[in-house]
Amino acid sequence: MKIILATNNANKLREAREIFSPLGIDILSQKDAGISVNPEENGKTFAENALIKARAVHELVKLPVIADDSGLCVDALDGAPGVYSARYAPENLLCETLLQNMQNVPDGERTAKFVTAAVLIDENGKELCFEGVCSGTIAHERKGTNGFGYDPIFLYENVSFAELDPEQKNAVSHRGKAFRKIYDYLTQTLQEGN
Ligand code: IMP
């Protein structure tokens, strides 16, 4: 079985391949599938944006598609950057910008969560949405060199996501949780089909 992941982000592809390979599912990037789409993510929620990305790919290739939309929601900033996480600052300045905007926020008030909405459009065109959440805190400075985006400043049990191995991050992360819900759904439907 082949599923397209509606992204060319190498980190997301690796994370998805790790999770879905035990099911014998081949995860293809948009590039692998020979398509190039970049729809405007103008939804108000993670789920709306994930649906926009999944539909844009599914319209071009009649294969099952998974799309995720994720972001970081910081309590002291009323949930910002949230769905605007990618547009909060240039990619190389995301962490510095958030640290700057939180410089007066004391320990104890630096709680945050990563959220993922992951949409599956299956081979019959049925659309399903699954959510994953990972709670943590925002550090005072960058730690670690793994990962991407806000990983160096997001502390999960006092260790930054960028200090974890990819497998360790996948085991607890927002996207890992949402993708495993899709895995469980597919496992069940594949069993029912047998
Ligand atoms: P998108 O889901 O690719 O639209 O990601 C939105 C933004 O959230 C991007 O700027 C990413 O850097 C950030 N982001 C999403 N997932 C993660 C993650 O697992 N770690 C760090 N940053 C993330």
PDB file of C-alpha atoms and ligand atoms in Angstrom:
ATOM      1  CA  MET A   1       0.000   0.000   0.000  1.00  0.00           C
ATOM      2  CA  LYS A   2       1.233   3.477  -0.904  1.00  0.00           C
ATOM      3  CA  ILE A   3       0.244   6.675   0.893  1.00  0.00           C
ATOM      4  CA  ILE A   4       1.358  10.165  -0.067  1.00  0.00           C
ATOM      5  CA  LEU A   5       2.400  12.432   2.780  1.00  0.00           C
ATOM      6  CA  ALA A   6       1.468  15.936   1.651  1.00  0.00           C
ATOM      7  CA  THR A   7       4.883  17.432   2.350  1.00  0.00           C
ATOM      8  CA  ASN A   8       8.479  17.570   1.205  1.00  0.00           C
ATOM      9  CA  ASN A   9       9.707  18.203   4.770  1.00  0.00           C
ATOM     10  CA  ALA A  10      12.427  15.554   5.303  1.00  0.00           C
ATOM     11  CA  ASN A  11      11.862  15.459   9.085  1.00  0.00           C
ATOM     12  CA  LYS A  12       8.124  14.797   8.745  1.00  0.00           C
ATOM     13  CA  LEU A  13       8.798  12.104   6.109  1.00  0.00           C
ATOM     14  CA  ARG A  14      11.290  10.318   8.340  1.00  0.00           C
ATOM     15  CA  GLU A  15       8.907  10.470  11.305  1.00  0.00           C
ATOM     16  CA  ALA A  16       6.010   9.093   9.219  1.00  0.00           C
ATOM     17  CA  ARG A  17       8.131   6.331   7.624  1.00  0.00           C
ATOM     18  CA  GLU A  18       9.259   5.136  11.052  1.00  0.00           C
ATOM     19  CA  ILE A  19       5.656   4.889  12.246  1.00  0.00           C
ATOM     20  CA  PHE A  20       4.022   3.344   9.170  1.00  0.00           C
ATOM     21  CA  SER A  21       6.733   0.912   7.987  1.00  0.00           C
ATOM     22  CA  PRO A  22       5.571  -1.941  10.334  1.00  0.00           C
ATOM     23  CA  LEU A  23       2.258  -1.933   8.418  1.00  0.00           C
ATOM     24  CA  GLY A  24       4.117  -2.384   5.115  1.00  0.00           C
ATOM     25  CA  ILE A  25       2.946   1.053   4.000  1.00  0.00           C
ATOM     26  CA  ASP A  26       5.179   3.006   1.633  1.00  0.00           C
ATOM     27  CA  ILE A  27       5.132   6.707   2.507  1.00  0.00           C
ATOM     28  CA  LEU A  28       5.770   8.843  -0.586  1.00  0.00           C
ATOM     29  CA  SER A  29       6.645  12.518  -0.533  1.00  0.00           C
ATOM     30  CA  GLN A  30       4.919  14.894  -2.946  1.00  0.00           C
ATOM     31  CA  LYS A  31       8.161  14.854  -4.932  1.00  0.00           C
ATOM     32  CA  ASP A  32       8.183  11.011  -5.031  1.00  0.00           C
ATOM     33  CA  ALA A  33       4.624  11.178  -6.402  1.00  0.00           C
ATOM     34  CA  GLY A  34       5.727  13.682  -9.070  1.00  0.00           C
ATOM     35  CA  ILE A  35       3.520  16.500  -7.884  1.00  0.00           C
ATOM     36  CA  SER A  36       4.140  19.994  -6.686  1.00  0.00           C
ATOM     37  CA  VAL A  37       1.412  21.823  -4.796  1.00  0.00           C
ATOM     38  CA  ASN A  38       1.624  24.582  -2.257  1.00  0.00           C
ATOM     39  CA  PRO A  39      -1.937  25.604  -1.348  1.00  0.00           C
ATOM     40  CA  GLU A  40      -2.602  28.703   0.721  1.00  0.00           C
ATOM     41  CA  GLU A  41      -3.007  27.573   4.356  1.00  0.00           C
ATOM     42  CA  ASN A  42      -5.697  30.072   5.229  1.00  0.00           C
ATOM     43  CA  GLY A  43      -7.678  27.909   7.690  1.00  0.00           C
ATOM     44  CA  LYS A  44      -8.415  29.134  11.209  1.00  0.00           C
ATOM     45  CA  THR A  45      -7.559  25.800  12.822  1.00  0.00           C
ATOM     46  CA  PHE A  46      -4.891  23.110  12.429  1.00  0.00           C
ATOM     47  CA  ALA A  47      -7.591  20.714  11.188  1.00  0.00           C
ATOM     48  CA  GLU A  48      -8.766  23.139   8.473  1.00  0.00           C
ATOM     49  CA  ASN A  49      -5.209  23.638   7.232  1.00  0.00           C
ATOM     50  CA  ALA A  50      -4.447  19.906   7.246  1.00  0.00           C
ATOM     51  CA  LEU A  51      -7.607  19.327   5.197  1.00  0.00           C
ATOM     52  CA  ILE A  52      -6.600  22.044   2.703  1.00  0.00           C
ATOM     53  CA  LYS A  53      -3.200  20.365   2.187  1.00  0.00           C
ATOM     54  CA  ALA A  54      -4.629  16.836   1.937  1.00  0.00           C
ATOM     55  CA  ARG A  55      -7.341  17.817  -0.564  1.00  0.00           C
ATOM     56  CA  ALA A  56      -4.878  19.724  -2.771  1.00  0.00           C
ATOM     57  CA  VAL A  57      -2.784  16.559  -3.187  1.00  0.00           C
ATOM     58  CA  HIS A  58      -5.726  14.146  -3.429  1.00  0.00           C
ATOM     59  CA  GLU A  59      -7.223  16.147  -6.307  1.00  0.00           C
ATOM     60  CA  LEU A  60      -4.082  15.463  -8.344  1.00  0.00           C
ATOM     61  CA  VAL A  61      -3.294  11.860  -7.382  1.00  0.00           C
ATOM     62  CA  LYS A  62      -5.950   9.294  -6.646  1.00  0.00           C
ATOM     63  CA  LEU A  63      -3.986   7.600  -3.882  1.00  0.00           C
ATOM     64  CA  PRO A  64      -4.588   7.791  -0.131  1.00  0.00           C
ATOM     65  CA  VAL A  65      -3.101  10.976   1.330  1.00  0.00           C
ATOM     66  CA  ILE A  66      -1.996  12.032   4.798  1.00  0.00           C
ATOM     67  CA  ALA A  67      -1.421  15.704   5.617  1.00  0.00           C
ATOM     68  CA  ASP A  68      -0.529  17.247   8.930  1.00  0.00           C
ATOM     69  CA  ASP A  69      -0.643  20.778  10.196  1.00  0.00           C
ATOM     70  CA  SER A  70       1.172  21.470  13.429  1.00  0.00           C
ATOM     71  CA  GLY A  71       2.162  24.353  15.589  1.00  0.00           C
ATOM     72  CA  LEU A  72       3.227  25.563  18.991  1.00  0.00           C
ATOM     73  CA  CYS A  73       0.648  27.131  21.346  1.00  0.00           C
ATOM     74  CA  VAL A  74       2.125  29.131  24.237  1.00  0.00           C
ATOM     75  CA  ASP A  75      -0.159  29.816  27.204  1.00  0.00           C
ATOM     76  CA  ALA A  76       1.489  33.121  28.202  1.00  0.00           C
ATOM     77  CA  LEU A  77       0.945  34.377  24.634  1.00  0.00           C
ATOM     78  CA  ASP A  78      -2.750  33.383  24.554  1.00  0.00           C
ATOM     79  CA  GLY A  79      -2.017  30.375  22.337  1.00  0.00           C
ATOM     80  CA  ALA A  80       0.294  32.167  19.871  1.00  0.00           C
ATOM     81  CA  PRO A  81       1.962  31.438  17.518  1.00  0.00           C
ATOM     82  CA  GLY A  82      -0.573  28.593  16.992  1.00  0.00           C
ATOM     83  CA  VAL A  83      -1.673  28.220  13.362  1.00  0.00           C
ATOM     84  CA  TYR A  84       0.763  31.025  12.504  1.00  0.00           C
ATOM     85  CA  SER A  85       3.780  29.054  13.801  1.00  0.00           C
ATOM     86  CA  ALA A  86       5.434  28.828  10.373  1.00  0.00           C
ATOM     87  CA  ARG A  87       4.869  32.520   9.639  1.00  0.00           C
ATOM     88  CA  TYR A  88       5.894  33.842  13.081  1.00  0.00           C
ATOM     89  CA  ALA A  89       9.367  34.763  11.806  1.00  0.00           C
ATOM     90  CA  PRO A  90      11.826  33.622   9.107  1.00  0.00           C
ATOM     91  CA  GLU A  91      12.554  29.885   9.694  1.00  0.00           C
ATOM     92  CA  ASN A  92      16.047  30.554  11.113  1.00  0.00           C
ATOM     93  CA  LEU A  93      14.683  33.133  13.582  1.00  0.00           C
ATOM     94  CA  LEU A  94      11.619  31.270  14.931  1.00  0.00           C
ATOM     95  CA  CYS A  95      13.246  30.333  18.259  1.00  0.00           C
ATOM     96  CA  GLU A  96      14.944  33.689  18.831  1.00  0.00           C
ATOM     97  CA  THR A  97      11.720  35.594  18.106  1.00  0.00           C
ATOM     98  CA  LEU A  98       9.694  33.486  20.530  1.00  0.00           C
ATOM     99  CA  LEU A  99      12.395  33.740  23.237  1.00  0.00           C
ATOM    100  CA  GLN A 100      12.444  37.508  22.789  1.00  0.00           C
ATOM    101  CA  ASN A 101       8.669  37.746  23.132  1.00  0.00           C
ATOM    102  CA  MET A 102       8.826  35.666  26.322  1.00  0.00           C
ATOM    103  CA  GLN A 103      11.788  37.279  28.010  1.00  0.00           C
ATOM    104  CA  ASN A 104       9.623  38.644  30.858  1.00  0.00           C
ATOM    105  CA  VAL A 105       7.649  35.430  31.400  1.00  0.00           C
ATOM    106  CA  PRO A 106       8.814  33.717  34.630  1.00  0.00           C
ATOM    107  CA  ASP A 107       9.337  29.990  35.204  1.00  0.00           C
ATOM    108  CA  GLY A 108       6.018  28.420  36.099  1.00  0.00           C
ATOM    109  CA  GLU A 109       4.201  30.473  33.451  1.00  0.00           C
ATOM    110  CA  ARG A 110       6.125  29.147  30.439  1.00  0.00           C
ATOM    111  CA  THR A 111       3.800  26.243  29.674  1.00  0.00           C
ATOM    112  CA  ALA A 112       3.114  25.397  26.021  1.00  0.00           C
ATOM    113  CA  LYS A 113       1.905  22.592  23.830  1.00  0.00           C
ATOM    114  CA  PHE A 114       2.667  21.320  20.357  1.00  0.00           C
ATOM    115  CA  VAL A 115      -0.501  20.367  18.491  1.00  0.00           C
ATOM    116  CA  THR A 116      -0.915  18.318  15.312  1.00  0.00           C
ATOM    117  CA  ALA A 117      -4.019  17.748  13.233  1.00  0.00           C
ATOM    118  CA  ALA A 118      -3.413  14.854  10.838  1.00  0.00           C
ATOM    119  CA  VAL A 119      -5.893  14.225   8.041  1.00  0.00           C
ATOM    120  CA  LEU A 120      -6.192  10.933   6.184  1.00  0.00           C
ATOM    121  CA  ILE A 121      -8.070  10.799   2.885  1.00  0.00           C
ATOM    122  CA  ASP A 122      -8.435   7.082   2.208  1.00  0.00           C
ATOM    123  CA  GLU A 123      -8.699   5.214  -1.106  1.00  0.00           C
ATOM    124  CA  ASN A 124     -12.488   5.822  -1.156  1.00  0.00           C
ATOM    125  CA  GLY A 125     -12.084   9.560  -0.627  1.00  0.00           C
ATOM    126  CA  LYS A 126     -13.263   9.364   2.992  1.00  0.00           C
ATOM    127  CA  GLU A 127     -11.767  12.167   5.116  1.00  0.00           C
ATOM    128  CA  LEU A 128     -10.733  11.550   8.733  1.00  0.00           C
ATOM    129  CA  CYS A 129      -8.963  13.859  11.180  1.00  0.00           C
ATOM    130  CA  PHE A 130      -6.865  12.837  14.199  1.00  0.00           C
ATOM    131  CA  GLU A 131      -5.225  15.072  16.808  1.00  0.00           C
ATOM    132  CA  GLY A 132      -2.023  14.727  18.815  1.00  0.00           C
ATOM    133  CA  VAL A 133      -0.878  16.998  21.640  1.00  0.00           C
ATOM    134  CA  CYS A 134       2.439  17.178  23.507  1.00  0.00           C
ATOM    135  CA  SER A 135       2.656  19.438  26.572  1.00  0.00           C
ATOM    136  CA  GLY A 136       5.852  21.049  27.822  1.00  0.00           C
ATOM    137  CA  THR A 137       7.487  24.374  28.644  1.00  0.00           C
ATOM    138  CA  ILE A 138       9.496  27.002  26.792  1.00  0.00           C
ATOM    139  CA  ALA A 139      13.182  27.164  27.722  1.00  0.00           C
ATOM    140  CA  HIS A 140      15.119  30.401  28.303  1.00  0.00           C
ATOM    141  CA  GLU A 141      17.687  29.513  25.641  1.00  0.00           C
ATOM    142  CA  ARG A 142      18.267  27.049  22.811  1.00  0.00           C
ATOM    143  CA  LYS A 143      19.359  23.525  23.740  1.00  0.00           C
ATOM    144  CA  GLY A 144      20.380  20.688  21.412  1.00  0.00           C
ATOM    145  CA  THR A 145      20.943  20.464  17.682  1.00  0.00           C
ATOM    146  CA  ASN A 146      18.501  17.785  16.449  1.00  0.00           C
ATOM    147  CA  GLY A 147      15.092  18.374  14.923  1.00  0.00           C
ATOM    148  CA  PHE A 148      13.739  21.537  13.342  1.00  0.00           C
ATOM    149  CA  GLY A 149      11.572  24.591  13.945  1.00  0.00           C
ATOM    150  CA  TYR A 150      10.951  25.262  17.636  1.00  0.00           C
ATOM    151  CA  ASP A 151      12.539  21.977  18.838  1.00  0.00           C
ATOM    152  CA  PRO A 152      15.582  23.646  20.533  1.00  0.00           C
ATOM    153  CA  ILE A 153      13.391  25.711  22.894  1.00  0.00           C
ATOM    154  CA  PHE A 154      10.562  23.233  23.629  1.00  0.00           C
ATOM    155  CA  LEU A 155      11.241  21.315  26.839  1.00  0.00           C
ATOM    156  CA  TYR A 156       9.568  17.956  27.320  1.00  0.00           C
ATOM    157  CA  GLU A 157      10.182  16.831  30.908  1.00  0.00           C
ATOM    158  CA  ASN A 158      13.101  19.310  31.085  1.00  0.00           C
ATOM    159  CA  VAL A 159      14.856  17.980  27.964  1.00  0.00           C
ATOM    160  CA  SER A 160      14.508  19.897  24.704  1.00  0.00           C
ATOM    161  CA  PHE A 161      13.067  18.144  21.650  1.00  0.00           C
ATOM    162  CA  ALA A 162      16.352  19.023  19.906  1.00  0.00           C
ATOM    163  CA  GLU A 163      18.276  17.004  22.533  1.00  0.00           C
ATOM    164  CA  LEU A 164      16.209  13.862  21.856  1.00  0.00           C
ATOM    165  CA  ASP A 165      17.013  11.221  19.225  1.00  0.00           C
ATOM    166  CA  PRO A 166      14.444  11.196  16.407  1.00  0.00           C
ATOM    167  CA  GLU A 167      12.967   7.930  17.780  1.00  0.00           C
ATOM    168  CA  GLN A 168      12.659   9.395  21.288  1.00  0.00           C
ATOM    169  CA  LYS A 169      10.903  12.495  19.938  1.00  0.00           C
ATOM    170  CA  ASN A 170       8.578  10.388  17.780  1.00  0.00           C
ATOM    171  CA  ALA A 171       7.524   8.343  20.822  1.00  0.00           C
ATOM    172  CA  VAL A 172       6.125  11.384  22.676  1.00  0.00           C
ATOM    173  CA  SER A 173       5.568  14.095  20.076  1.00  0.00           C
ATOM    174  CA  HIS A 174       2.303  15.649  18.889  1.00  0.00           C
ATOM    175  CA  ARG A 175       2.859  14.379  15.331  1.00  0.00           C
ATOM    176  CA  GLY A 176       3.910  10.913  16.546  1.00  0.00           C
ATOM    177  CA  LYS A 177       0.668  10.651  18.541  1.00  0.00           C
ATOM    178  CA  ALA A 178      -1.524  11.847  15.664  1.00  0.00           C
ATOM    179  CA  PHE A 179       0.213   9.561  13.133  1.00  0.00           C
ATOM    180  CA  ARG A 180      -0.122   6.568  15.491  1.00  0.00           C
ATOM    181  CA  LYS A 181      -3.878   7.216  15.628  1.00  0.00           C
ATOM    182  CA  ILE A 182      -3.915   6.931  11.815  1.00  0.00           C
ATOM    183  CA  TYR A 183      -1.768   3.783  12.121  1.00  0.00           C
ATOM    184  CA  ASP A 184      -4.308   2.263  14.550  1.00  0.00           C
ATOM    185  CA  TYR A 185      -7.206   3.197  12.263  1.00  0.00           C
ATOM    186  CA  LEU A 186      -5.485   1.648   9.222  1.00  0.00           C
ATOM    187  CA  THR A 187      -4.546  -1.485  11.182  1.00  0.00           C
ATOM    188  CA  GLN A 188      -8.197  -1.931  12.134  1.00  0.00           C
ATOM    189  CA  THR A 189      -9.557  -1.322   8.618  1.00  0.00           C
ATOM    190  CA  LEU A 190      -6.934  -3.613   7.040  1.00  0.00           C
ATOM    191  CA  GLN A 191      -7.900  -6.361   9.526  1.00  0.00           C
ATOM    192  CA  GLU A 192     -11.606  -5.875   8.829  1.00  0.00           C
ATOM    193  CA  GLY A 193     -10.881  -6.136   5.086  1.00  0.00           C
ATOM    194  CA  ASN A 194      -9.187  -9.537   5.518  1.00  0.00           C
TER     195      ASN A 194
HETATM  196  P1  IMP B   1       3.596  22.918   9.485  1.00  0.00           P
HETATM  197  O1  IMP B   1       2.789  21.872  10.116  1.00  0.00           O
HETATM  198  O2  IMP B   1       4.633  22.331   8.567  1.00  0.00           O
HETATM  199  O3  IMP B   1       2.761  23.977   8.815  1.00  0.00           O
HETATM  200  O4  IMP B   1       4.448  23.582  10.641  1.00  0.00           O
HETATM  201  C1  IMP B   1       4.133  24.816  11.235  1.00  0.00           C
HETATM  202  C2  IMP B   1       5.302  25.370  12.019  1.00  0.00           C
HETATM  203  O5  IMP B   1       5.392  24.713  13.267  1.00  0.00           O
HETATM  204  C3  IMP B   1       6.658  25.269  11.336  1.00  0.00           C
HETATM  205  O6  IMP B   1       7.265  26.522  11.404  1.00  0.00           O
HETATM  206  C4  IMP B   1       7.459  24.318  12.140  1.00  0.00           C
HETATM  207  O7  IMP B   1       8.734  24.817  12.328  1.00  0.00           O
HETATM  208  C5  IMP B   1       6.701  24.252  13.461  1.00  0.00           C
HETATM  209  N1  IMP B   1       6.657  22.864  13.870  1.00  0.00           N
HETATM  210  C6  IMP B   1       5.759  21.921  13.478  1.00  0.00           C
HETATM  211  N2  IMP B   1       6.069  20.735  14.035  1.00  0.00           N
HETATM  212  C7  IMP B   1       7.186  20.939  14.761  1.00  0.00           C
HETATM  213  C8  IMP B   1       8.004  20.078  15.543  1.00  0.00           C
HETATM  214  O8  IMP B   1       7.794  18.862  15.680  1.00  0.00           O
HETATM  215  N3  IMP B   1       9.071  20.650  16.131  1.00  0.00           N
HETATM  216  C9  IMP B   1       9.360  21.961  15.995  1.00  0.00           C
HETATM  217  N4  IMP B   1       8.651  22.814  15.275  1.00  0.00           N
HETATM  218  C10 IMP B   1       7.557  22.295  14.662  1.00  0.00           C
END
